[in-house]
Amino acid sequence: MDRIAVIGAGAWGTALAIQAARAGGAVSLWARDPTRTAEMARRRENAAHLPGIALPEGLAITADPAEALDGATLALLVVPAQHLAATLAPFPPLPPSLVAAKGVTTNGLLFPLESLARIRPALVTGILSGPNFAAEVAAGLPAAAVVASTDAALREAAIARLGTPGFRLYGQDDPVGAQVGGAAKNVIAIAAGAVMGAGLGENARAALVTRGLSEIGRLAEALGGRADTVAGLSGLGDLLLTCTGPGSRNFSLGFALGQGQTLADILAARNSVTEGVATAPALLARAQSAGVDMPITAAVCELLAGRHDVPSAVRELLGRPRRSAE
């Protein structure tokens, strides 16, 4: 059977499984917890992450990796970046795969495709990334994303099998730029949320997001990515959504920090991963190893570590030596 296997049943994995079924293919969704898997199959709903959105009847749900991958000719890997390699290491052989996770690992400072290559060096891979809130994609609202891979056949097959008029996919060959944009936007979103939570205003947010885009571009180019990628859906598009949309986990975390809540209390109240928390120090370390200056990312790291509050972080950023605009 020509199947798409979606590995990871959080909000985004479930939304992508729904979208893949909407596009007309046979789809299986793998979840780690057998009890939760059985509940999702019985209720036809992922109540923990996408309450109120029905799962298509043709969508198979399983906790067995072999069953999920049986007959699959494309896999969507939607496991948090920090756990991607450990989760997939015991899996059977994978078909050509798109990673739909964003971040940099704290262990090894690896982007998702680098992490995956450690355990599956011969696998044909790419990145699915863009300005997408899971609930909106699951509900069928209009959205767009990028399929970034150096393998043209994978790009074309994924676009043909996942795309619909309401979910427009664009192919490009710069997975490095797409990964940098996807990881860094979560960090910048924490900063944007902190600015708004502290009541510093829209002018401050606009300036911060714009300078954040410069940081992303510098790192992407230093690692071999391209400026046009950073200006597209997987860079600027994702950054705009994550820094302005109230549904952004990273923005809302920053907002709560800006209001004076502690990081421990914010995380304790959540049942989903806020990627920017783990990514920020790893991204900064990766940038430093490449000789790239990322002052906003550094300020977010200080804020998360409790070494700065929002006013002092802003004062430090504003006190940096002036330079010509990029």
XYZ file of C-alpha atoms in Angstrom:
326
model
C 0.000 0.000 0.000
C 1.283 3.484 -0.906
C 0.980 5.044 2.536
C 2.156 8.163 4.317
C 3.347 7.459 7.853
C 3.216 10.321 10.356
C 5.497 9.694 13.311
C 4.451 11.739 16.331
C 0.909 12.498 17.482
C 1.243 15.899 19.078
C -0.800 18.780 17.713
C 1.329 19.279 14.584
C 1.740 15.587 13.812
C -2.003 15.049 14.140
C -2.742 18.082 11.978
C -0.387 16.824 9.272
C -1.992 13.378 9.393
C -5.398 15.009 8.898
C -4.008 17.080 6.022
C -2.435 14.032 4.383
C -5.765 12.215 4.584
C -7.505 15.306 3.194
C -5.142 15.157 0.215
C -6.481 11.691 -0.555
C -3.794 9.295 0.585
C -3.696 6.341 2.958
C -2.259 7.590 6.245
C -1.064 6.060 9.496
C -0.335 8.053 12.653
C 2.110 6.728 15.252
C 1.833 7.731 18.911
C 4.218 6.557 21.608
C 1.674 5.773 24.342
C -0.530 2.706 23.608
C -3.211 3.864 26.064
C -3.463 7.247 24.417
C -3.393 5.625 20.987
C -6.368 3.430 21.852
C -8.259 6.434 23.216
C -7.610 8.452 20.055
C -8.755 5.549 17.896
C -11.908 5.068 19.945
C -12.895 8.739 20.154
C -11.559 9.707 16.695
C -10.084 12.793 18.326
C -6.758 13.898 19.787
C -8.397 15.409 22.853
C -5.085 16.344 24.497
C -3.767 18.461 21.626
C -6.544 19.162 19.089
C -9.815 18.938 21.002
C -12.955 19.161 18.943
C -11.337 18.243 15.610
C -12.439 14.877 14.253
C -9.881 12.426 12.919
C -10.798 11.057 9.466
C -12.158 7.526 9.567
C -9.505 6.346 7.129
C -6.668 7.498 9.367
C -5.051 4.504 11.073
C -3.671 5.142 14.569
C -1.092 2.840 16.125
C 1.616 2.606 18.764
C 3.521 -0.018 16.732
C 6.287 1.527 14.574
C 6.311 -1.432 12.184
C 2.563 -1.167 11.668
C 2.774 2.575 11.092
C 5.522 2.166 8.495
C 4.054 -0.868 6.746
C 3.656 0.052 3.088
C 4.764 3.647 3.669
C 6.600 5.381 0.835
C 6.828 8.731 2.622
C 7.239 9.514 6.322
C 6.608 12.757 8.161
C 8.759 12.865 11.292
C 6.993 15.098 13.791
C 8.917 14.358 16.970
C 10.429 17.242 19.000
C 13.928 18.040 17.776
C 15.485 17.238 21.160
C 14.149 13.655 21.038
C 14.161 12.933 17.309
C 17.190 10.632 17.142
C 16.427 8.740 20.355
C 12.820 8.136 19.307
C 13.655 6.919 15.807
C 16.774 4.878 16.605
C 14.853 1.606 17.279
C 12.425 2.057 14.367
C 12.426 -0.204 11.302
C 13.884 1.207 8.061
C 12.283 4.503 7.071
C 11.120 5.544 3.607
C 12.129 8.982 2.264
C 11.247 11.344 5.088
C 10.389 14.966 5.807
C 11.202 16.290 9.263
C 8.534 18.643 10.603
C 10.350 19.558 13.817
C 12.244 22.753 14.639
C 15.142 23.357 16.959
C 18.765 22.664 17.841
C 19.687 19.813 20.161
C 21.248 20.634 23.499
C 23.393 17.510 23.051
C 25.607 18.066 20.033
C 24.096 21.380 18.837
C 22.480 19.647 15.866
C 19.687 20.777 13.575
C 17.048 18.088 12.893
C 18.509 16.729 9.638
C 21.964 16.565 11.217
C 20.537 14.656 14.156
C 18.672 12.277 11.858
C 21.776 11.695 9.720
C 23.608 10.392 12.783
C 21.283 7.381 12.964
C 20.133 7.056 9.312
C 23.026 8.355 7.196
C 21.705 6.998 3.880
C 18.117 8.195 4.314
C 16.670 10.604 1.750
C 15.413 13.548 3.810
C 14.025 17.048 3.735
C 12.278 19.637 5.868
C 8.618 20.665 5.995
C 8.441 24.149 7.479
C 6.369 27.301 7.366
C 4.023 29.645 9.202
C 1.528 27.061 10.366
C -0.546 26.766 13.517
C -1.610 23.141 13.897
C -5.236 23.835 14.782
C -5.749 25.962 11.675
C -4.229 23.364 9.344
C -6.290 20.634 10.979
C -9.433 22.728 10.491
C -8.663 23.196 6.801
C -8.002 26.945 6.945
C -5.720 28.310 4.175
C -2.001 27.855 4.792
C 1.300 27.492 2.961
C 4.600 25.804 3.730
C 7.944 24.886 2.203
C 9.292 21.450 1.334
C 13.065 21.926 1.452
C 15.293 19.131 0.240
C 18.285 18.659 -2.007
C 16.452 15.647 -3.482
C 14.134 16.865 -6.258
C 12.158 13.613 -6.368
C 11.314 13.880 -2.660
C 10.242 17.502 -3.052
C 7.947 16.726 -5.973
C 6.440 13.605 -4.382
C 5.741 15.350 -1.078
C 4.103 18.343 -2.743
C 1.933 16.091 -4.887
C 0.847 13.920 -1.969
C 0.380 16.520 0.764
C -0.689 19.645 -1.056
C -4.295 20.752 -1.553
C -5.764 24.091 -2.667
C -6.004 25.078 0.994
C -2.496 23.869 1.894
C -0.121 25.254 -0.705
C 3.376 23.783 -0.739
C 6.479 25.267 -2.354
C 9.612 23.284 -3.142
C 13.128 24.586 -2.648
C 16.593 23.128 -2.234
C 17.902 24.906 0.892
C 17.147 22.726 3.920
C 19.891 24.498 5.890
C 18.181 27.869 5.626
C 14.789 26.326 6.378
C 16.111 24.676 9.533
C 17.830 27.814 10.792
C 14.680 29.849 10.219
C 12.489 27.279 11.943
C 14.718 27.050 15.007
C 15.587 30.708 15.462
C 12.070 32.078 15.044
C 11.013 30.327 18.247
C 13.737 32.124 20.168
C 12.911 35.516 18.679
C 9.229 34.857 19.482
C 10.065 34.496 23.172
C 11.726 37.912 23.010
C 8.745 39.410 21.170
C 6.360 38.009 23.757
C 8.467 39.358 26.601
C 8.431 42.817 25.046
C 4.649 42.773 24.762
C 4.122 41.220 28.189
C 6.231 43.955 29.746
C 4.143 46.614 28.009
C 6.974 47.997 25.893
C 4.782 48.515 22.845
C 4.339 47.605 19.198
C 7.250 49.788 18.044
C 9.602 47.772 20.205
C 8.212 44.479 18.920
C 8.535 45.565 15.287
C 12.133 46.642 15.813
C 12.974 43.439 17.647
C 11.432 41.174 14.986
C 13.262 43.022 12.221
C 16.606 42.779 13.982
C 15.828 39.175 14.809
C 15.449 38.466 11.104
C 18.948 39.877 10.587
C 20.292 37.444 13.184
C 18.612 34.534 11.440
C 20.009 35.589 8.079
C 23.566 35.911 9.369
C 23.510 32.427 10.873
C 21.836 30.810 7.873
C 24.419 32.193 5.480
C 27.306 31.270 7.782
C 26.096 27.656 7.808
C 25.620 27.461 4.047
C 21.986 28.573 3.702
C 20.642 31.367 1.527
C 19.200 34.817 2.160
C 16.172 34.165 -0.072
C 15.174 31.252 2.155
C 15.251 33.468 5.230
C 13.064 35.997 3.380
C 10.471 33.314 2.571
C 7.849 31.193 4.292
C 10.275 29.191 6.438
C 12.004 32.365 7.644
C 10.138 35.661 7.613
C 6.722 34.004 7.280
C 7.262 31.728 10.255
C 8.801 34.566 12.260
C 5.820 36.868 11.684
C 3.313 34.229 12.727
C 5.199 33.136 15.808
C 5.918 36.678 17.000
C 2.361 37.967 16.555
C -0.087 35.064 16.735
C -1.696 34.542 20.147
C -1.603 30.778 19.540
C 2.204 30.731 19.538
C 3.560 28.758 22.500
C 6.854 30.624 22.375
C 5.269 34.074 22.185
C 2.891 33.272 25.041
C 5.766 31.991 27.174
C 7.692 35.195 26.559
C 4.570 37.228 27.317
C 4.201 35.502 30.675
C 7.890 36.126 31.449
C 7.376 39.780 30.572
C 4.537 39.919 33.079
C 6.837 38.621 35.803
C 5.935 34.920 35.935
C 8.739 32.424 36.492
C 9.826 30.018 33.773
C 9.242 27.030 36.074
C 5.641 28.042 36.755
C 4.922 28.676 33.062
C 6.279 25.292 31.969
C 4.520 23.442 34.785
C 1.164 24.615 33.466
C 1.779 23.301 29.915
C 1.224 19.896 28.331
C 3.130 20.614 25.101
C 6.713 21.454 24.200
C 7.794 25.104 23.937
C 10.695 24.556 21.559
C 12.451 27.869 22.067
C 13.345 27.150 25.700
C 15.746 24.324 24.882
C 16.718 25.755 21.508
C 17.883 29.202 22.700
C 21.149 28.215 24.459
C 21.919 25.558 21.844
C 21.321 27.996 18.998
C 23.522 30.593 20.660
C 26.330 28.075 21.136
C 26.040 26.977 17.500
C 26.162 30.616 16.373
C 29.189 31.329 18.543
C 31.006 28.330 17.083
C 30.334 29.797 13.623
C 31.486 33.264 14.673
C 28.006 34.792 14.298
C 26.747 37.546 16.601
C 23.158 36.983 17.819
C 22.457 39.558 20.540
C 18.689 38.976 20.783
C 19.222 35.247 21.142
C 21.824 35.939 23.831
C 19.369 38.190 25.679
C 16.700 35.462 25.578
C 19.186 32.995 27.057
C 19.895 35.401 29.918
C 16.165 35.881 30.485
C 15.429 32.150 30.522
C 18.328 31.505 32.895
C 17.015 34.141 35.286
C 20.137 36.291 34.976
C 18.157 39.196 33.473
C 14.649 40.498 33.718
C 12.992 42.072 30.677
C 13.882 45.724 31.455
C 17.555 44.912 32.037
C 17.718 42.751 28.893
C 16.225 45.592 26.851
C 18.651 48.109 28.353
C 21.564 45.865 27.416
C 20.319 45.490 23.833
C 19.740 49.237 23.467
C 23.160 49.977 24.933
C 25.026 47.991 22.284
C 27.353 49.979 20.021
C 25.567 51.404 16.985
C 26.233 49.911 13.583
C 25.027 50.543 10.055
C 21.681 48.956 9.191
C 21.872 45.717 7.237
